Amino acid sequence: EAGVTQFPSHSVIEKGQTVTLRCDPISGHDNLYWYRRVMGKEIKFLLHFVKESKQDESGMPNNRFLAERTGGTYSTLKVQPAELEDSGVYFCASSQDAGGYEQYFGPGTRLTVT
Amino acid sequence: GQSLEQPSEVTAVEGAIVQINCTYQTSGFYGLSWYQQHDGGAPTFLSYNALDGLEETGRFSSFLSRSDSYGYLLLQELQMKDSASYFCAAHTGGFKTIFGAGTRLFVKA
């Protein structure tokens, strides 16, 4: 069984540019989560999809962030325009259980905004 | 607000036992999970406690006390490969997961 995959693994962009991150969850996992970790700090919740619907997007920092999940399969997270404080590692996770008690994480995308 | 507190660093000797504590302040608490993350890698699930008490999985055990809003991860017979960051994560109302800032464990020979 393939794990959660994320693309790209690294991205370096300039302030004001746009970046789109992609996540492919484990096949059959209806629940998909996005998180961000800034160096040394907590893994911060961004949002939660159940299939193609946003269950909870209370962690999204502002309207520069847009997440979609096409057909309930892969998900994208777009940052437009990027700001310096958006730098960090963006993790995607998926789970079978609705409570998210056991989540499977992808390797993350390290985003650097210069 | 909702938050979890855990020590930033712990150092222990190979073969020893180490306990990583986690206290939480959340609304609608359902349970506590633990994850391990090696440098540059993905967090991987270790354990989940929904009820008070100890859950044992091989060398790792996890404990929860809901009345004290407290849990811990116990690692026995430490190995060098256990050097990693360990995160506690609280599951709250609305199926939201709140993570702590992580505890970096250094295992010395």
XYZ file of N, CA and C in Angstrom:
669
model
N 0.864 -1.205 0.000
C 0.000 0.000 0.000
C 0.884 1.233 0.000
N 0.641 2.126 -0.972
C 1.434 3.341 -1.056
C 1.047 4.270 0.073
N 2.044 5.020 0.565
C 1.779 5.963 1.633
C 1.309 7.291 1.090
N 1.228 8.266 1.967
C 0.858 9.622 1.571
C 2.049 10.256 0.856
N 1.786 10.831 -0.296
C 2.858 11.478 -1.033
C 2.570 12.963 -1.180
N 3.627 13.738 -1.225
C 3.491 15.193 -1.368
C 4.488 15.677 -2.415
N 4.060 16.712 -3.125
C 4.900 17.281 -4.169
C 4.723 18.788 -4.182
N 5.796 19.588 -4.318
C 7.191 19.145 -4.355
C 7.713 18.878 -2.948
N 8.919 18.383 -2.857
C 9.511 18.175 -1.545
C 10.069 19.495 -1.007
N 10.549 20.337 -1.912
C 11.058 21.653 -1.532
C 10.568 22.675 -2.553
N 10.350 23.886 -2.061
C 10.000 24.973 -2.963
C 10.562 26.270 -2.403
N 11.284 26.982 -3.247
C 11.817 28.287 -2.855
C 11.217 29.311 -3.810
N 10.478 30.253 -3.256
C 9.836 31.274 -4.092
C 10.071 32.633 -3.475
N 9.831 33.652 -4.301
C 9.974 35.012 -3.799
C 8.651 35.506 -3.249
N 8.751 36.419 -2.334
C 7.561 37.064 -1.790
C 6.698 37.598 -2.929
N 5.407 37.333 -2.853
C 4.487 37.811 -3.878
C 4.165 36.779 -4.940
N 4.977 35.732 -5.017
C 4.710 34.685 -6.003
C 3.656 33.715 -5.481
N 3.275 32.811 -6.361
C 2.259 31.807 -6.037
C 2.900 30.431 -6.002
N 2.451 29.609 -5.063
C 2.940 28.233 -4.992
C 1.749 27.312 -4.741
N 1.781 26.162 -5.389
C 0.737 25.160 -5.187
C 1.376 23.868 -4.723
N 0.914 23.391 -3.591
C 1.403 22.140 -3.024
C 0.366 21.055 -3.287
N 0.866 19.852 -3.510
C -0.060 18.760 -3.802
C 0.130 17.634 -2.806
N -0.975 16.988 -2.490
C -0.964 15.836 -1.579
C -1.820 14.724 -2.164
N -1.256 13.526 -2.200
C -2.023 12.341 -2.576
C -2.150 11.450 -1.344
N -3.352 11.309 -0.825
C -3.527 10.517 0.397
C -3.474 9.024 0.098
N -3.531 8.230 1.139
C -3.631 6.787 0.969
C -4.992 6.481 0.350
N -4.982 5.608 -0.634
C -6.208 5.266 -1.329
C -7.261 4.756 -0.353
N -8.468 5.312 -0.458
C -9.557 4.884 0.403
C -9.719 5.699 1.678
N -8.754 6.568 1.954
C -8.861 7.425 3.137
C -9.710 8.648 2.790
N -10.860 8.742 3.445
C -11.751 9.868 3.175
C -11.263 11.161 3.840
N -10.535 11.011 4.941
C -10.110 12.179 5.716
C -8.709 12.617 5.318
N -8.607 13.898 5.000
C -7.318 14.462 4.590
C -7.093 15.748 5.361
N -5.900 15.905 5.884
C -5.560 17.045 6.731
C -4.343 17.762 6.156
N -4.317 19.069 6.342
C -3.131 19.869 6.068
C -2.655 20.496 7.375
N -1.336 20.457 7.553
C -0.691 21.058 8.733
C 0.512 21.865 8.268
N 0.962 22.751 9.138
C 2.191 23.492 8.872
C 3.027 23.515 10.136
N 4.341 23.340 9.943
C 5.240 23.461 11.085
C 6.310 24.496 10.765
N 6.323 25.527 11.555
C 7.400 26.504 11.489
C 8.483 26.012 12.436
N 9.736 26.218 12.072
C 10.861 25.632 12.795
C 10.734 25.728 14.317
N 10.805 24.570 14.963
C 10.812 24.520 16.412
C 9.461 24.672 17.074
N 8.433 24.903 16.286
C 7.120 25.121 16.892
C 6.206 23.929 16.636
N 4.960 24.083 17.081
C 4.032 22.968 16.987
C 3.627 22.704 15.545
N 3.149 21.491 15.307
C 2.551 21.153 14.019
C 1.147 21.742 14.069
N 0.927 22.786 13.300
C -0.304 23.556 13.408
C -1.333 23.097 12.379
N -2.506 22.811 12.862
C -3.621 22.377 12.017
C -4.038 23.509 11.085
N -4.253 23.163 9.809
C -4.761 24.134 8.846
C -6.195 23.811 8.470
N -6.419 22.611 7.938
C -7.783 22.242 7.609
C -7.940 20.747 7.440
N -9.200 20.336 7.376
C -9.575 18.931 7.324
C -10.641 18.756 6.256
N -10.381 17.840 5.321
C -11.367 17.450 4.317
C -11.970 16.111 4.692
N -13.252 15.974 4.447
C -13.876 14.663 4.412
C -14.357 14.485 2.976
N -13.757 13.555 2.312
C -13.938 13.418 0.866
C -13.637 14.778 0.231
N -14.566 15.325 -0.545
C -14.258 16.598 -1.211
C -14.698 17.817 -0.422
N -15.323 17.593 0.743
C -15.874 18.708 1.518
C -14.934 19.146 2.628
N -14.899 20.448 2.867
C -14.100 20.987 3.966
C -14.872 20.816 5.268
N -14.364 19.954 6.132
C -14.988 19.700 7.422
C -14.673 20.832 8.397
N -13.427 21.292 8.338
C -12.967 22.314 9.280
C -11.804 23.053 8.637
N -11.958 24.330 8.409
C -10.854 25.118 7.854
C -10.482 26.260 8.790
N -10.751 26.055 10.056
C -10.524 27.119 11.035
C -9.056 27.462 11.227
N -8.152 26.571 10.797
C -6.734 26.833 10.980
C -6.075 27.576 9.834
N -6.816 27.809 8.767
C -6.233 28.523 7.624
C -5.921 29.950 8.062
N -4.684 30.411 7.828
C -4.257 31.701 8.378
C -5.019 32.905 7.809
N -5.298 32.874 6.527
C -5.977 34.020 5.900
C -6.404 33.613 4.492
N -6.984 34.551 3.780
C -7.528 34.198 2.465
C -6.467 34.096 1.371
N -5.218 34.191 1.732
C -4.172 33.925 0.733
C -3.978 32.412 0.546
N -4.567 31.642 1.418
C -4.453 30.195 1.367
C -5.759 29.605 0.841
N -5.641 28.731 -0.166
C -6.820 28.092 -0.739
C -6.546 26.605 -0.907
N -7.386 25.790 -0.299
C -7.226 24.343 -0.408
C -8.402 23.758 -1.164
N -8.083 22.771 -1.979
C -9.126 22.065 -2.715
C -8.831 20.569 -2.682
N -9.893 19.818 -2.863
C -9.716 18.377 -2.946
C -10.632 17.859 -4.057
N -10.037 17.682 -5.188
C -10.791 17.328 -6.385
C -11.316 15.903 -6.306
N -12.643 15.761 -6.411
C -13.249 14.439 -6.453
C -12.963 13.588 -5.231
N -12.554 14.222 -4.156
C -12.276 13.466 -2.940
C -11.019 12.643 -2.999
N -10.139 12.939 -3.962
C -8.890 12.183 -4.053
C -7.725 13.052 -3.584
N -6.909 13.544 -4.528
C -5.761 14.347 -4.129
C -6.220 15.738 -3.719
N -5.339 16.436 -3.043
C -5.647 17.791 -2.577
C -4.516 18.734 -2.972
N -4.877 19.984 -3.172
C -3.884 21.027 -3.419
C -4.053 22.138 -2.398
N -2.955 22.765 -2.071
C -2.953 23.925 -1.185
C -2.181 25.025 -1.902
N -2.898 26.089 -2.232
C -2.292 27.193 -2.976
C -2.086 28.367 -2.046
N -0.925 28.974 -2.160
C -0.619 30.180 -1.394
C -0.387 31.302 -2.405
N -1.219 32.339 -2.340
C -1.169 33.404 -3.334
C -1.683 34.712 -2.763
N -0.873 35.751 -2.689
C 0.571 35.770 -2.896
C 1.304 35.344 -1.633
N 2.442 34.720 -1.801
C 3.194 34.234 -0.647
C 3.861 35.378 0.103
N 3.912 35.246 1.422
C 4.587 36.190 2.297
C 5.709 35.463 3.041
N 6.624 36.236 3.607
C 7.784 35.638 4.286
C 7.353 34.688 5.399
N 6.289 35.073 6.127
C 5.858 34.264 7.278
C 5.200 32.950 6.884
N 5.024 32.733 5.575
C 4.438 31.469 5.117
C 5.470 30.356 5.053
N 6.721 30.683 5.223
C 7.779 29.674 5.191
C 7.565 28.642 6.288
N 7.891 27.399 5.968
C 7.732 26.323 6.933
C 7.599 25.000 6.198
N 7.328 23.963 6.939
C 7.094 22.657 6.326
C 5.607 22.376 6.364
N 5.040 22.085 5.217
C 3.618 21.799 5.094
C 3.440 20.293 4.987
N 2.726 19.757 5.952
C 2.457 18.324 5.983
C 1.018 18.060 5.579
N 0.850 16.956 4.898
C -0.466 16.428 4.601
C -0.583 15.087 5.320
N -1.755 14.775 5.808
C -1.987 13.495 6.463
C -3.353 12.974 6.045
N -3.513 11.667 6.096
C -4.827 11.097 5.823
C -5.146 10.042 6.865
N -6.422 9.784 7.033
C -6.841 8.754 7.973
C -8.131 8.116 7.498
N -8.329 6.880 7.951
C -9.569 6.178 7.650
C -10.657 6.551 8.646
N -10.244 6.690 9.937
C -11.234 6.947 10.972
C -11.600 8.424 10.975
N -12.848 8.694 11.255
C -13.343 10.067 11.221
C -12.705 10.933 12.300
N -12.330 10.318 13.419
C -11.737 11.086 14.494
C -10.293 11.462 14.263
N -9.674 10.853 13.264
C -8.279 11.187 12.972
C -7.320 10.725 14.042
N -7.683 9.671 14.770
C -6.841 9.241 15.883
C -5.522 8.660 15.405
N -5.523 8.036 14.244
C -4.303 7.502 13.664
C -4.161 8.085 12.278
N -3.293 9.055 12.156
C -3.100 9.731 10.888
C -1.792 9.298 10.251
N -1.815 9.188 8.939
C -0.632 8.832 8.178
C -0.139 10.094 7.477
N 1.076 10.461 7.796
C 1.633 11.711 7.283
C 2.471 11.498 6.032
N 2.461 12.498 5.170
C 3.391 12.549 4.061
C 4.709 13.129 4.532
N 5.711 13.136 3.652
C 7.043 13.617 4.030
C 7.147 15.120 4.159
N 6.114 15.824 3.711
C 6.118 17.275 3.845
C 6.706 17.993 2.652
N 6.301 19.248 2.504
C 6.894 20.160 1.527
C 7.523 21.298 2.300
N 8.822 21.483 2.100
C 9.507 22.593 2.771
C 9.404 23.815 1.882
N 8.666 24.806 2.348
C 8.465 26.040 1.584
C 9.311 27.151 2.182
N 10.095 27.764 1.325
C 10.896 28.913 1.744
C 10.494 30.102 0.895
N 10.057 31.158 1.553
C 9.683 32.388 0.855
C 10.762 33.422 1.153
N 11.382 33.942 0.092
C 12.496 34.895 0.273
C 12.105 36.306 -0.142
N -7.393 29.485 25.070
C -7.096 28.792 23.826
C -6.753 27.337 24.084
N -6.554 26.592 23.026
C -6.201 25.182 23.140
C -4.696 25.039 22.978
N -4.084 24.262 23.885
C -2.636 24.115 23.809
C -2.187 22.836 24.483
N -1.000 22.396 24.089
C -0.351 21.246 24.706
C 1.058 21.664 25.104
N 1.491 21.208 26.261
C 2.825 21.516 26.744
C 3.625 20.244 26.894
N 4.824 20.244 26.333
C 5.741 19.135 26.493
C 7.148 19.695 26.543
N 8.080 18.979 27.183
C 9.445 19.518 27.288
C 10.066 19.629 25.907
N 10.929 20.620 25.732
C 11.532 20.827 24.414
C 12.610 19.793 24.111
N 13.340 19.368 25.125
C 14.422 18.407 24.916
C 14.533 17.448 26.082
N 14.922 16.232 25.774
C 15.230 15.232 26.790
C 16.449 14.463 26.304
N 17.373 14.188 27.208
C 18.549 13.403 26.876
C 18.601 12.178 27.776
N 18.919 11.027 27.194
C 19.002 9.789 27.967
C 20.077 8.899 27.371
N 20.439 7.893 28.145
C 21.511 6.982 27.737
C 20.908 5.731 27.105
N 21.607 5.190 26.149
C 21.189 3.948 25.497
C 20.915 2.876 26.541
N 19.802 2.179 26.378
C 19.422 1.134 27.316
C 18.568 1.608 28.473
N 18.485 2.922 28.659
C 17.730 3.469 29.781
C 16.237 3.576 29.436
N 15.489 4.124 30.396
C 14.058 4.394 30.222
C 13.860 5.906 30.275
N 13.026 6.418 29.404
C 12.750 7.851 29.427
C 11.236 8.083 29.321
N 10.779 9.113 30.012
C 9.371 9.466 30.007
C 9.217 10.880 29.464
N 8.349 11.040 28.490
C 8.078 12.355 27.908
C 6.656 12.747 28.298
N 6.549 13.829 29.038
C 5.251 14.260 29.560
C 4.533 15.220 28.622
N 3.228 15.235 28.747
C 2.406 16.127 27.935
C 1.191 16.549 28.757
N 1.016 17.831 28.928
C -0.210 18.335 29.550
C -0.991 19.098 28.502
N -2.292 19.026 28.600
C -3.096 19.642 27.557
C -4.211 20.489 28.137
N -4.604 21.455 27.352
C -5.734 22.321 27.688
C -6.545 22.475 26.411
N -7.633 21.728 26.342
C -8.427 21.725 25.121
C -9.908 21.694 25.484
N -10.742 21.899 24.482
C -12.170 21.756 24.677
C -12.635 20.513 23.942
N -13.567 19.778 24.556
C -14.075 18.589 23.892
C -13.019 17.529 23.669
N -12.292 17.168 24.669
C -11.191 16.214 24.545
C -11.705 14.799 24.338
N -11.122 14.104 23.334
C -11.519 12.726 23.048
C -10.396 11.735 23.269
N -9.153 12.183 23.149
C -8.060 11.248 23.325
C -6.735 11.886 22.985
N -5.665 11.152 23.274
C -4.297 11.666 23.073
C -3.498 10.677 22.239
N -2.874 11.187 21.196
C -2.004 10.366 20.344
C -0.558 10.803 20.502
N 0.336 9.913 20.104
C 1.768 10.222 20.092
C 2.347 9.883 18.730
N 3.239 10.754 18.258
C 3.887 10.575 16.970
C 5.387 10.739 17.142
N 6.124 10.012 16.295
C 7.582 10.112 16.257
C 7.990 10.709 14.914
N 8.956 11.612 14.947
C 9.447 12.179 13.701
C 10.964 12.246 13.727
N 11.586 11.520 12.791
C 13.026 11.654 12.605
C 13.290 12.862 11.721
N 14.489 13.418 11.865
C 14.852 14.611 11.110
C 14.595 14.412 9.620
N 13.852 15.341 9.043
C 13.591 15.295 7.615
C 12.531 14.299 7.200
N 11.970 13.579 8.187
C 10.987 12.565 7.843
C 9.573 12.973 8.178
N 8.654 12.067 7.935
C 7.250 12.301 8.236
C 6.941 11.846 9.653
N 6.079 12.557 10.360
C 5.615 12.055 11.656
C 4.943 10.703 11.474
N 5.260 9.751 12.347
C 4.632 8.438 12.271
C 3.915 8.130 13.579
N 2.750 7.547 13.446
C 1.891 7.258 14.579
C 2.519 6.207 15.491
N 2.463 6.475 16.809
C 2.969 5.514 17.785
C 1.843 4.881 18.595
N 0.963 5.731 19.148
C -0.062 5.182 20.036
C -1.203 6.170 20.198
N -2.310 5.648 20.741
C -3.487 6.464 21.001
C -4.129 6.001 22.305
N -4.455 6.959 23.174
C -5.175 6.667 24.416
C -6.492 7.432 24.421
N -7.580 6.692 24.529
C -8.886 7.327 24.698
C -9.330 7.260 26.152
N -8.896 6.217 26.833
C -9.287 6.006 28.224
C -8.088 6.154 29.149
N -8.366 6.401 30.404
C -7.295 6.492 31.401
C -6.541 5.165 31.474
N -5.247 5.273 31.716
C -4.465 4.070 31.909
C -3.315 3.969 30.944
N -2.696 2.817 30.980
C -1.474 2.573 30.211
C -1.753 1.678 29.012
N -1.233 2.089 27.859
C -1.290 1.278 26.654
C 0.137 0.894 26.295
N 0.373 -0.393 26.100
C 1.735 -0.842 25.826
C 1.851 -1.390 24.406
N 2.895 -0.933 23.707
C 3.169 -1.426 22.365
C 4.663 -1.656 22.263
N 5.093 -2.865 22.557
C 6.497 -3.176 22.505
C 7.285 -2.377 23.524
N 8.326 -1.693 23.062
C 9.161 -0.908 23.977
C 8.503 0.415 24.370
N 7.462 0.783 23.648
C 6.804 2.068 23.913
C 5.492 1.844 24.663
N 5.227 2.704 25.628
C 3.955 2.699 26.348
C 3.463 4.132 26.415
N 2.149 4.285 26.469
C 1.590 5.622 26.620
C 0.528 5.598 27.703
N 0.487 6.688 28.460
C -0.406 6.775 29.606
C -1.267 8.011 29.483
N -2.498 7.910 29.999
C -3.396 9.061 29.993
C -4.128 9.156 31.318
N -4.224 10.375 31.829
C -5.074 10.678 32.972
C -5.953 11.847 32.567
N -7.203 11.586 32.275
C -8.112 12.631 31.805
C -8.405 13.633 32.922
N -8.481 13.146 34.156
C -8.784 14.059 35.271
C -7.657 15.068 35.490
N -6.433 14.687 35.141
C -5.283 15.582 35.312
C -4.900 16.275 34.017
N -5.602 15.991 32.928
C -5.262 16.539 31.606
C -3.781 16.305 31.316
N -3.377 15.074 31.465
C -1.951 14.730 31.436
C -1.747 13.365 30.800
N -0.688 13.257 30.078
C -0.297 11.973 29.519
C 1.199 11.893 29.398
N 1.694 10.713 29.162
C 3.128 10.580 28.909
C 3.402 9.424 27.971
N 4.549 9.493 27.352
C 5.072 8.426 26.507
C 6.290 7.866 27.211
N 6.330 6.572 27.369
C 7.434 5.903 28.047
C 8.189 5.052 27.035
N 9.466 5.297 26.930
C 10.295 4.532 26.009
C 11.290 3.715 26.835
N 11.268 2.422 26.650
C 12.148 1.533 27.415
C 13.251 0.981 26.513
N 14.311 0.535 27.165
C 15.455 -0.069 26.450
C 15.852 0.812 25.260
N 16.121 2.055 25.579
C 16.407 3.044 24.549
C 17.505 2.589 23.592
N 17.278 2.890 22.332
C 18.256 2.593 21.285
C 18.612 3.908 20.591
N 19.764 3.904 19.960
C 20.207 5.125 19.278
C 19.174 5.576 18.244
N 18.522 4.628 17.599
C 17.549 4.968 16.558
C 16.304 5.660 17.128
N 16.160 5.650 18.451
C 15.023 6.345 19.066
C 15.235 7.854 19.122
N 16.438 8.302 18.809
C 16.693 9.744 18.757
C 15.808 10.354 17.676
N 14.923 11.233 18.097
C 13.918 11.798 17.192
C 13.121 12.828 17.973
N 12.173 13.446 17.296
C 11.220 14.319 17.979
C 9.933 13.545 18.225
N 9.338 13.789 19.372
C 8.104 13.104 19.756
C 7.022 14.151 20.034
N 5.880 13.976 19.390
C 4.784 14.926 19.516
C 3.597 14.264 20.185
N 3.001 14.958 21.136
C 1.696 14.532 21.615
C 0.650 15.326 20.838
N -0.517 14.728 20.680
C -1.573 15.345 19.890
C -2.915 15.059 20.546
N -3.663 16.108 20.813
C -4.970 15.966 21.453
C -6.071 16.028 20.410
N -7.035 15.131 20.550
C -8.168 15.092 19.621
C -9.339 15.768 20.302
N -9.867 16.803 19.654
C -10.848 17.655 20.300
C -12.177 17.604 19.575
N -13.126 18.350 20.064
C -14.419 18.424 19.418
C -14.298 18.864 17.973
N -15.161 18.338 17.126
C -15.105 18.679 15.709
C -14.005 17.947 14.990
N -13.445 16.922 15.635
C -12.427 16.081 15.014
C -11.169 16.858 14.655
N -10.882 17.906 15.407
C -9.655 18.654 15.175
C -8.554 18.059 16.024
N -7.341 17.983 15.467
C -6.177 17.469 16.188
C -5.231 18.615 16.485
N -4.895 18.778 17.763
C -3.983 19.834 18.197
C -2.672 19.183 18.623
N -1.578 19.610 18.022
C -0.269 19.043 18.326
C 0.508 19.926 19.290
N 1.371 19.286 20.078
C 2.342 20.026 20.873
C 3.510 20.434 19.999
N 4.467 21.145 20.588
C 5.625 21.637 19.844
C 6.694 20.567 19.666
N 6.519 19.425 20.318
C 7.468 18.330 20.149
C 8.562 18.324 21.194
N 9.014 17.130 21.524
C 10.141 16.934 22.436
C 11.250 16.257 21.662
N 12.397 16.885 21.643
C 13.527 16.301 20.935
C 14.257 15.382 21.895
N 14.324 14.105 21.567
C 15.005 13.111 22.391
C 16.377 12.818 21.810
N 17.392 12.984 22.655
C 18.761 12.634 22.285
C 19.148 11.394 23.074
N 19.525 10.339 22.365
C 19.980 9.120 23.018
C 21.491 9.042 22.870
N 22.182 8.960 24.009
C 23.652 8.906 24.001
C 24.125 7.485 24.235
N 25.265 7.179 23.649
C 25.862 5.839 23.834
C 26.452 5.696 25.230
